[in-house]
Coordinates of C-alpha atoms and ligand atoms in Angstrom, one line a residue:
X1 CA 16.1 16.2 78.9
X2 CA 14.2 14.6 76.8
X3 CA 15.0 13.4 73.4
X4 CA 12.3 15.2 71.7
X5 CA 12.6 18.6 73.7
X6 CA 16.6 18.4 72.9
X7 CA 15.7 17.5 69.2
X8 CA 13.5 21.2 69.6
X9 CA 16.1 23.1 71.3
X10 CA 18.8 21.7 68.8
X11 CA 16.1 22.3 66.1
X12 CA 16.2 26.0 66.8
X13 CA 19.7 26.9 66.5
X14 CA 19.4 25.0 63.2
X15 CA 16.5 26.9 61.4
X16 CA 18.0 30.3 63.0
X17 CA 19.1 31.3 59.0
X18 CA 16.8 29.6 57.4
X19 CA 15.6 31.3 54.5
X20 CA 12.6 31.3 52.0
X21 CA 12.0 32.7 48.8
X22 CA 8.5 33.7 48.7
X23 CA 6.3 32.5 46.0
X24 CA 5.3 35.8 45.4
X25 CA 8.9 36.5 43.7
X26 CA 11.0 35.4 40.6
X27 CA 14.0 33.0 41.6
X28 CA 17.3 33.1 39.8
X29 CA 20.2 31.6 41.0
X30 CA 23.6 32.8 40.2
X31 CA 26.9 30.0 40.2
X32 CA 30.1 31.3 39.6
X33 CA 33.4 28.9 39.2
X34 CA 35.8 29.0 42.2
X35 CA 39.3 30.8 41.2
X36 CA 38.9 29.9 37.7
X37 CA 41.6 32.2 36.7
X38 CA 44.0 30.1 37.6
X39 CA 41.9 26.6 37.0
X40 CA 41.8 28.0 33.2
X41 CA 45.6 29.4 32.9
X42 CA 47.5 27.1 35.0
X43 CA 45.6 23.7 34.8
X44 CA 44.0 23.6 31.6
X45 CA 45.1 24.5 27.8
X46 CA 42.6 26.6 26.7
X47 CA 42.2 29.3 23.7
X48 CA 42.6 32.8 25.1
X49 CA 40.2 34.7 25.8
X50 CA 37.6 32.5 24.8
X51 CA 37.5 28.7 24.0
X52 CA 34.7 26.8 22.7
X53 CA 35.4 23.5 24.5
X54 CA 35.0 25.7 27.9
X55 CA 31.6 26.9 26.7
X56 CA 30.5 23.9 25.4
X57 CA 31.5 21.8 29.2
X58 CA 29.7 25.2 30.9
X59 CA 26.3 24.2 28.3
X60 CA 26.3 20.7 28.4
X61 CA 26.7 21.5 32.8
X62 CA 23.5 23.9 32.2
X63 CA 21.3 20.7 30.1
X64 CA 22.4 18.6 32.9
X65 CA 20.3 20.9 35.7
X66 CA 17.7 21.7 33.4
X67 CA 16.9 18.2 32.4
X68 CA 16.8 17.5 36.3
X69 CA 15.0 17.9 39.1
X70 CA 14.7 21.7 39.5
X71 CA 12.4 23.6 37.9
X72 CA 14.4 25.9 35.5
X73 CA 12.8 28.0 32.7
X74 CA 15.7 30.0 31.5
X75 CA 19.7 30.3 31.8
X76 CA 22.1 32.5 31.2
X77 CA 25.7 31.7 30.6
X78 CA 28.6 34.2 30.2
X79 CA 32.4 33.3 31.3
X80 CA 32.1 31.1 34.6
X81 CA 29.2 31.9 35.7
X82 CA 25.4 30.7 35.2
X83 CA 22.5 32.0 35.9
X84 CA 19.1 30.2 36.3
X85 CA 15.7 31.7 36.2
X86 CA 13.2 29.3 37.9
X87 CA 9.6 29.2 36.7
X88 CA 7.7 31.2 38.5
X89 CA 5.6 27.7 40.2
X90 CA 8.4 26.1 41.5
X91 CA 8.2 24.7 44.5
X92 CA 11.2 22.4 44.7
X93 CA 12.6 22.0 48.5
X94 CA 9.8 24.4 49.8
X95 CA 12.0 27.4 48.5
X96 CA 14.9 27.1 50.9
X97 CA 17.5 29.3 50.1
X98 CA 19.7 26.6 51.8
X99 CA 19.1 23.8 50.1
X100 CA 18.9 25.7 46.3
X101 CA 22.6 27.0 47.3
X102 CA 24.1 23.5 48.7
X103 CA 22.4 21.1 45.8
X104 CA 23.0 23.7 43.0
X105 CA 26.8 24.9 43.8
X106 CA 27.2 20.6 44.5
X107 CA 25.7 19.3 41.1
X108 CA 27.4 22.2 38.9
X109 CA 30.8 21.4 40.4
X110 CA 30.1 17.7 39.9
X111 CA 29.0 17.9 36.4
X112 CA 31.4 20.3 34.9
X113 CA 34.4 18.7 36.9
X114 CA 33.0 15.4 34.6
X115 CA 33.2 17.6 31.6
X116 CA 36.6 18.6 31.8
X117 CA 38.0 15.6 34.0
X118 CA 39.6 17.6 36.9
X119 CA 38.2 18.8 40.0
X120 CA 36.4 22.6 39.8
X121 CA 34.3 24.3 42.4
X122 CA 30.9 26.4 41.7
X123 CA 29.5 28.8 44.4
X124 CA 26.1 29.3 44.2
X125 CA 24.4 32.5 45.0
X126 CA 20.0 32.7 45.3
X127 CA 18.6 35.9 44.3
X128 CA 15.0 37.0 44.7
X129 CA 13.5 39.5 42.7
X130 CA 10.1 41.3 43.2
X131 CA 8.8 42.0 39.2
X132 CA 9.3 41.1 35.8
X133 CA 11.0 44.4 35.7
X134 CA 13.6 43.1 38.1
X135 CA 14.4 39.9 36.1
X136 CA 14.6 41.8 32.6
X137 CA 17.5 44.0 34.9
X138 CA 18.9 41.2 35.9
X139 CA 19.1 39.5 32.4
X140 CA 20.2 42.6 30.7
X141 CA 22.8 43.6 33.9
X142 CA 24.4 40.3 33.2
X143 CA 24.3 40.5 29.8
X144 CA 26.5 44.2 29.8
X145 CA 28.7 42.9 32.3
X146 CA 29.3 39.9 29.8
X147 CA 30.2 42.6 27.2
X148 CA 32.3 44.6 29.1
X149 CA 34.5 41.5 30.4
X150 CA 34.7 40.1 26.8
X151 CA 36.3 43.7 25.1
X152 CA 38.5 43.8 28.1
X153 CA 39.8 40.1 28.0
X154 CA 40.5 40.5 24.0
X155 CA 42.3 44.1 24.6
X156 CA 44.2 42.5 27.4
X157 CA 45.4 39.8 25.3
X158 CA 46.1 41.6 22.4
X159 CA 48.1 43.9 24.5
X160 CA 50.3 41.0 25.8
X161 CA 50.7 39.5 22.4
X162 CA 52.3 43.1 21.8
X163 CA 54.7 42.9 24.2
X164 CA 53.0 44.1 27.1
X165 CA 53.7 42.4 30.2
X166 CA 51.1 41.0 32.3
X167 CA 51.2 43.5 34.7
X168 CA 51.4 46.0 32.2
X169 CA 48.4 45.3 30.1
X170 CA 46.2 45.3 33.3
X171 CA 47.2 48.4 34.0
X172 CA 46.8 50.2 31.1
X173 CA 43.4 48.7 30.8
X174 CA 42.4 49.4 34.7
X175 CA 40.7 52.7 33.9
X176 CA 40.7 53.2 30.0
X177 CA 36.5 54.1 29.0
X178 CA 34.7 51.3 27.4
X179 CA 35.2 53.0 23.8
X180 CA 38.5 53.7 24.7
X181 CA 38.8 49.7 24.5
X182 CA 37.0 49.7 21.2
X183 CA 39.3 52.1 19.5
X184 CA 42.2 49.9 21.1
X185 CA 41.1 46.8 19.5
X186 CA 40.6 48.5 16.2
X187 CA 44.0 49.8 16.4
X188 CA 44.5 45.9 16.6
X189 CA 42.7 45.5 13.4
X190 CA 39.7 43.8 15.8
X191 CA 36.1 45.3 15.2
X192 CA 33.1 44.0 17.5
X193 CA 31.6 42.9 14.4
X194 CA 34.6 40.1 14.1
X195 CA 34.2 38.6 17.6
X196 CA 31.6 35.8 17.9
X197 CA 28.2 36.8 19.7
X198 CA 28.6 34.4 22.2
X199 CA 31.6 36.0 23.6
X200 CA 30.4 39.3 23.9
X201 CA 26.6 38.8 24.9
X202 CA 27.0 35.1 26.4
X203 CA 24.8 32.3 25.7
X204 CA 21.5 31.0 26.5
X205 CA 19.4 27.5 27.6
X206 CA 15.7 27.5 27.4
X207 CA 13.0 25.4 26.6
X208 CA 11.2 25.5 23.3
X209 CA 7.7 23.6 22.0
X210 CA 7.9 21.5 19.3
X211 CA 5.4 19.6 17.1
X212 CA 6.4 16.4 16.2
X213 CA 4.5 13.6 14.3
X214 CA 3.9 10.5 15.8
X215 CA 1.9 7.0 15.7
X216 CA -0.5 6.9 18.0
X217 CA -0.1 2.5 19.0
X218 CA -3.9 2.2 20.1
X219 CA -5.6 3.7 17.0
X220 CA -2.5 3.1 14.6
X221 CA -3.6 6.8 13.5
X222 CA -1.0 9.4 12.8
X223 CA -1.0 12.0 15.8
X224 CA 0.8 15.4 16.9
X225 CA 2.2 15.8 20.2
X226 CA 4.0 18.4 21.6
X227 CA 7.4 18.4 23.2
X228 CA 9.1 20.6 25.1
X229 CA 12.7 20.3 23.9
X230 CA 16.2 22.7 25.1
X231 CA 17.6 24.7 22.9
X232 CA 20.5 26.8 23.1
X233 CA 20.9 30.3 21.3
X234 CA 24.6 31.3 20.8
X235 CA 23.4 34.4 18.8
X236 CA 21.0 36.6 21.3
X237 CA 19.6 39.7 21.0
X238 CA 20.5 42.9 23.1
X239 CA 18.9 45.7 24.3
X240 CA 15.7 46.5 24.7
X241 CA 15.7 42.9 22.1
X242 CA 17.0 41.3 25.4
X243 CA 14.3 42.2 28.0
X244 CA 11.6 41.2 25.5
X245 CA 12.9 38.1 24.8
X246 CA 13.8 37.6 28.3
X247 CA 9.5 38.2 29.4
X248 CA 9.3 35.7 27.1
X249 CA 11.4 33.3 28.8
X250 CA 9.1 33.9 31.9
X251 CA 6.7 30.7 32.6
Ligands
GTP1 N1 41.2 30.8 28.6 C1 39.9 30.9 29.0 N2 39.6 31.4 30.2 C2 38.3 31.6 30.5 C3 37.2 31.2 29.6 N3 36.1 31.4 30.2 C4 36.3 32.0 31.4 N4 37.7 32.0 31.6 C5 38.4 32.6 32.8 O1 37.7 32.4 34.0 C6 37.9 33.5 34.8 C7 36.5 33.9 35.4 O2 36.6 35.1 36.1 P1 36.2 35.4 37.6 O3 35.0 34.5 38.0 O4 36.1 36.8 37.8 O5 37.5 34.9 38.4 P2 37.8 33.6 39.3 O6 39.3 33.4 39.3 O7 36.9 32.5 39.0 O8 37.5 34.2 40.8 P3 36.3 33.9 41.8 O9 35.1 33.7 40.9 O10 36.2 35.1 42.7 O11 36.7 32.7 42.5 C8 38.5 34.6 34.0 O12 39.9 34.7 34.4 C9 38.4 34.2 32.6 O13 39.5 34.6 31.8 C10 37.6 30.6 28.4 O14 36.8 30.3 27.5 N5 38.9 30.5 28.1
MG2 MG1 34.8 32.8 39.0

């Protein structure tokens, strides 16, 4: 055979799950650390539930990509896991699903395994989604799920700092009502208000246009430019708050 009808039929079986995202929909990508359970029990000291130091090596992960290549206009961090909302033009690597799963799972694991000196693995999931409906539910499904994880990781914790085994706290917890969990942290002198936003609603990277004053070299005149500069929000709003602000994200 020759080369270039093997290179076809090889070609073929290559391409078979090829997938695009059409430009027709939004693109988000979703990377979630690899058995981080254990990566932040066993092989790292870390506060409990929550420590800054993790957030702040999952952030400076998230500038890294934004600052790069891919096209990015929003992301979304909560626990492990990131998600990235691409502007709606991009065009990087013709859309293959492929290649936005294999780059993005390889750069997060590199960077962040940089940020906290040991080896930790990403996967990376691509989502499309039709409207700007569809990314407001993503942002704000996300968002709860962030919530939900938070009260349950302080009650679990307080629970074991009680006395509770393990075991035992994840039990009790498995099927106790969301306000159930409420009540039980108040019981443990803990009120929503007292835990930090970022821990309950997760934390944000976008872009932001600034003004800044400059001197233009040709003219020696003063000048305004304007840059687009990242800025992250530690404090976000919720609710229907949330999916405004998210629309707003939306370039
Ligand atoms: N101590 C501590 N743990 C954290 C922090 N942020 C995330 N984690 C832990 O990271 C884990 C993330 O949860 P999952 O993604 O569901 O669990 P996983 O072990 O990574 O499992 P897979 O994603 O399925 O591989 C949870 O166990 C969290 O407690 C933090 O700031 N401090
Ligand atoms: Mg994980």
């Amino acid at each position: 055979m020759k080369f270039d009808e093997f290179d076809k039929k090889m070609r073929k079986f290559e391409e078979s799950l090829d997938q695009v995202i059409p430009s027709t929909s939004f693109m988000v990508a979703r990377l979630d650390g690899k058995g981080f359970t254990k990566l932040t029990k066993k092989d790292m000291v870390l506060e409990k539930p929550f420590d800054i130091r993790f957030r702040d090596a999952v952030i400076n992960t998230i500038k890294y990509l934004m600052n790069g290549y891919f096209q990015i206009a929003y992301a979304y961090n909560e626990s492990d896991e990131i998600s990235l909302l691409f502007k709606s033009n991009a065009d990087k690597f013709g859309r293959k699903v492929r290649k936005y799963n294999s780059i993005l799972a390889a750069e997060t694991s590199v960077h962040f395994s940089q940020q906290i000196a040991q080896n930790a693995i990403f996967d990376c999931r691509m989502i499309a989604l039709p409207d700007i409906e569809a990314v407001q539910d993503y942002f704000a499904w996300r968002q709860t799920d962030s919530n939900r994880n938070s009260v349950l990781a302080h009650c679990y914790y307080k629970l074991v700092a009680d006395g509770k085994t393990p075991q035992e706290a994840a039990a009790y917890l498995r099927n106790l009502p969301f306000r159930d969990k409420v009540q039980l942290l108040a019981h443990f002198g803990m009120e929503l208000n007292d835990i930090p936003k970022w821990q309950l609603y997760g934390s944000a990277v976008y872009w932001q246009e600034n003004i800044k004053q400059g001197l233009n070299p040709a003219t020696h005149t003063s000048q305004q430019t304007l840059r687009h500069t990242l800025t992250v929000n530690y404090d976000l709003p919720v609710g229907e708050e949330y999916r405004r602000f998210i629309t707003r994200q939306i370039t």
